[in-house]
């Protein structure tokens, strides 16, 4: 997952403002007690941050994979 895909997935799942608040404020035990932003800044791959956020926030597993990818062109 590229950073741009991560950002798109956050906005799609949580909305722009709330997604940014989660990213900067929610402490994720799975990522060593870091926020999502701190984890990405520390070099943890966006996919790992995304999955940790999904688990912590109770996002259905059907939304975990493929999130952030643009819709296929027809």
PDB file of C-alpha atoms in Angstrom:
ATOM      1  CA  UNK A   1       0.000   0.000   0.000  1.00  0.00           C
ATOM      2  CA  UNK A   2       1.412   3.343  -1.049  1.00  0.00           C
ATOM      3  CA  UNK A   3       1.056   6.348   1.230  1.00  0.00           C
ATOM      4  CA  UNK A   4      -1.401   7.908  -1.227  1.00  0.00           C
ATOM      5  CA  UNK A   5      -3.522   4.727  -1.113  1.00  0.00           C
ATOM      6  CA  UNK A   6      -3.397   4.826   2.684  1.00  0.00           C
ATOM      7  CA  UNK A   7      -4.591   8.422   2.695  1.00  0.00           C
ATOM      8  CA  UNK A   8      -7.416   7.578   0.269  1.00  0.00           C
ATOM      9  CA  UNK A   9      -8.443   4.586   2.396  1.00  0.00           C
ATOM     10  CA  UNK A  10      -8.519   6.723   5.550  1.00  0.00           C
ATOM     11  CA  UNK A  11     -10.701   9.351   3.872  1.00  0.00           C
ATOM     12  CA  UNK A  12     -13.005   6.726   2.341  1.00  0.00           C
ATOM     13  CA  UNK A  13     -13.465   4.792   5.582  1.00  0.00           C
ATOM     14  CA  UNK A  14     -13.488   7.546   8.199  1.00  0.00           C
ATOM     15  CA  UNK A  15     -13.977  10.820   6.337  1.00  0.00           C
ATOM     16  CA  UNK A  16     -11.348  13.512   5.900  1.00  0.00           C
ATOM     17  CA  UNK A  17     -11.480  15.302   9.245  1.00  0.00           C
ATOM     18  CA  UNK A  18     -12.162  12.308  11.464  1.00  0.00           C
ATOM     19  CA  UNK A  19      -9.566  10.217   9.627  1.00  0.00           C
ATOM     20  CA  UNK A  20      -6.907  12.871  10.244  1.00  0.00           C
ATOM     21  CA  UNK A  21      -7.895  13.078  13.916  1.00  0.00           C
ATOM     22  CA  UNK A  22      -7.598   9.290  14.273  1.00  0.00           C
ATOM     23  CA  UNK A  23      -4.248   9.306  12.549  1.00  0.00           C
ATOM     24  CA  UNK A  24      -2.768  11.938  14.834  1.00  0.00           C
ATOM     25  CA  UNK A  25      -4.552  11.158  18.136  1.00  0.00           C
ATOM     26  CA  UNK A  26      -5.385   7.445  18.406  1.00  0.00           C
ATOM     27  CA  UNK A  27      -2.642   5.455  20.151  1.00  0.00           C
ATOM     28  CA  UNK A  28      -2.276   2.001  18.620  1.00  0.00           C
ATOM     29  CA  UNK A  29      -0.929  -0.669  21.008  1.00  0.00           C
ATOM     30  CA  UNK A  30      -0.186  -2.954  18.044  1.00  0.00           C
ATOM     31  CA  UNK A  31       2.303  -0.356  16.772  1.00  0.00           C
ATOM     32  CA  UNK A  32       4.214   0.004  20.021  1.00  0.00           C
ATOM     33  CA  UNK A  33       1.919   2.621  21.528  1.00  0.00           C
ATOM     34  CA  UNK A  34       2.396   5.046  18.649  1.00  0.00           C
ATOM     35  CA  UNK A  35      -0.185   7.034  16.794  1.00  0.00           C
ATOM     36  CA  UNK A  36      -0.649   6.187  13.129  1.00  0.00           C
ATOM     37  CA  UNK A  37       1.182   9.359  12.133  1.00  0.00           C
ATOM     38  CA  UNK A  38       4.107   8.605  14.449  1.00  0.00           C
ATOM     39  CA  UNK A  39       4.265   5.042  13.113  1.00  0.00           C
ATOM     40  CA  UNK A  40       4.404   6.203   9.490  1.00  0.00           C
ATOM     41  CA  UNK A  41       6.990   8.841  10.406  1.00  0.00           C
ATOM     42  CA  UNK A  42       9.037   6.053  12.056  1.00  0.00           C
ATOM     43  CA  UNK A  43       9.027   4.054   8.818  1.00  0.00           C
ATOM     44  CA  UNK A  44       6.317   1.513   9.564  1.00  0.00           C
ATOM     45  CA  UNK A  45       4.660   0.613   6.251  1.00  0.00           C
ATOM     46  CA  UNK A  46       1.287   2.267   5.622  1.00  0.00           C
ATOM     47  CA  UNK A  47      -0.365  -1.179   5.171  1.00  0.00           C
ATOM     48  CA  UNK A  48       0.609  -2.149   8.745  1.00  0.00           C
ATOM     49  CA  UNK A  49      -0.709   1.147  10.074  1.00  0.00           C
ATOM     50  CA  UNK A  50      -3.934   0.718   8.094  1.00  0.00           C
ATOM     51  CA  UNK A  51      -4.518  -2.795   9.447  1.00  0.00           C
ATOM     52  CA  UNK A  52      -3.794  -1.699  13.030  1.00  0.00           C
ATOM     53  CA  UNK A  53      -6.258   1.187  12.675  1.00  0.00           C
ATOM     54  CA  UNK A  54      -8.886  -1.121  11.182  1.00  0.00           C
ATOM     55  CA  UNK A  55      -8.541  -3.595  14.060  1.00  0.00           C
ATOM     56  CA  UNK A  56      -8.604  -0.893  16.732  1.00  0.00           C
ATOM     57  CA  UNK A  57     -11.644   0.839  15.226  1.00  0.00           C
ATOM     58  CA  UNK A  58     -13.625  -2.342  14.508  1.00  0.00           C
ATOM     59  CA  UNK A  59     -13.665  -1.875  10.735  1.00  0.00           C
ATOM     60  CA  UNK A  60     -15.174  -4.966   9.063  1.00  0.00           C
ATOM     61  CA  UNK A  61     -12.543  -7.209   7.493  1.00  0.00           C
ATOM     62  CA  UNK A  62     -14.281  -6.834   4.143  1.00  0.00           C
ATOM     63  CA  UNK A  63     -13.003  -3.219   4.111  1.00  0.00           C
ATOM     64  CA  UNK A  64      -9.372  -4.043   4.988  1.00  0.00           C
ATOM     65  CA  UNK A  65      -7.990  -5.299   1.697  1.00  0.00           C
ATOM     66  CA  UNK A  66      -8.002  -3.356  -1.507  1.00  0.00           C
ATOM     67  CA  UNK A  67      -8.794  -0.189   0.440  1.00  0.00           C
ATOM     68  CA  UNK A  68      -7.322   2.934  -1.064  1.00  0.00           C
ATOM     69  CA  UNK A  69      -7.040   1.511  -4.568  1.00  0.00           C
ATOM     70  CA  UNK A  70      -8.779   3.515  -7.260  1.00  0.00           C
ATOM     71  CA  UNK A  71     -11.773   1.927  -8.950  1.00  0.00           C
ATOM     72  CA  UNK A  72     -10.783  -0.019 -12.067  1.00  0.00           C
ATOM     73  CA  UNK A  73     -11.130   1.849 -15.349  1.00  0.00           C
ATOM     74  CA  UNK A  74     -13.769   0.526 -17.704  1.00  0.00           C
TER      75      UNK A  74
END
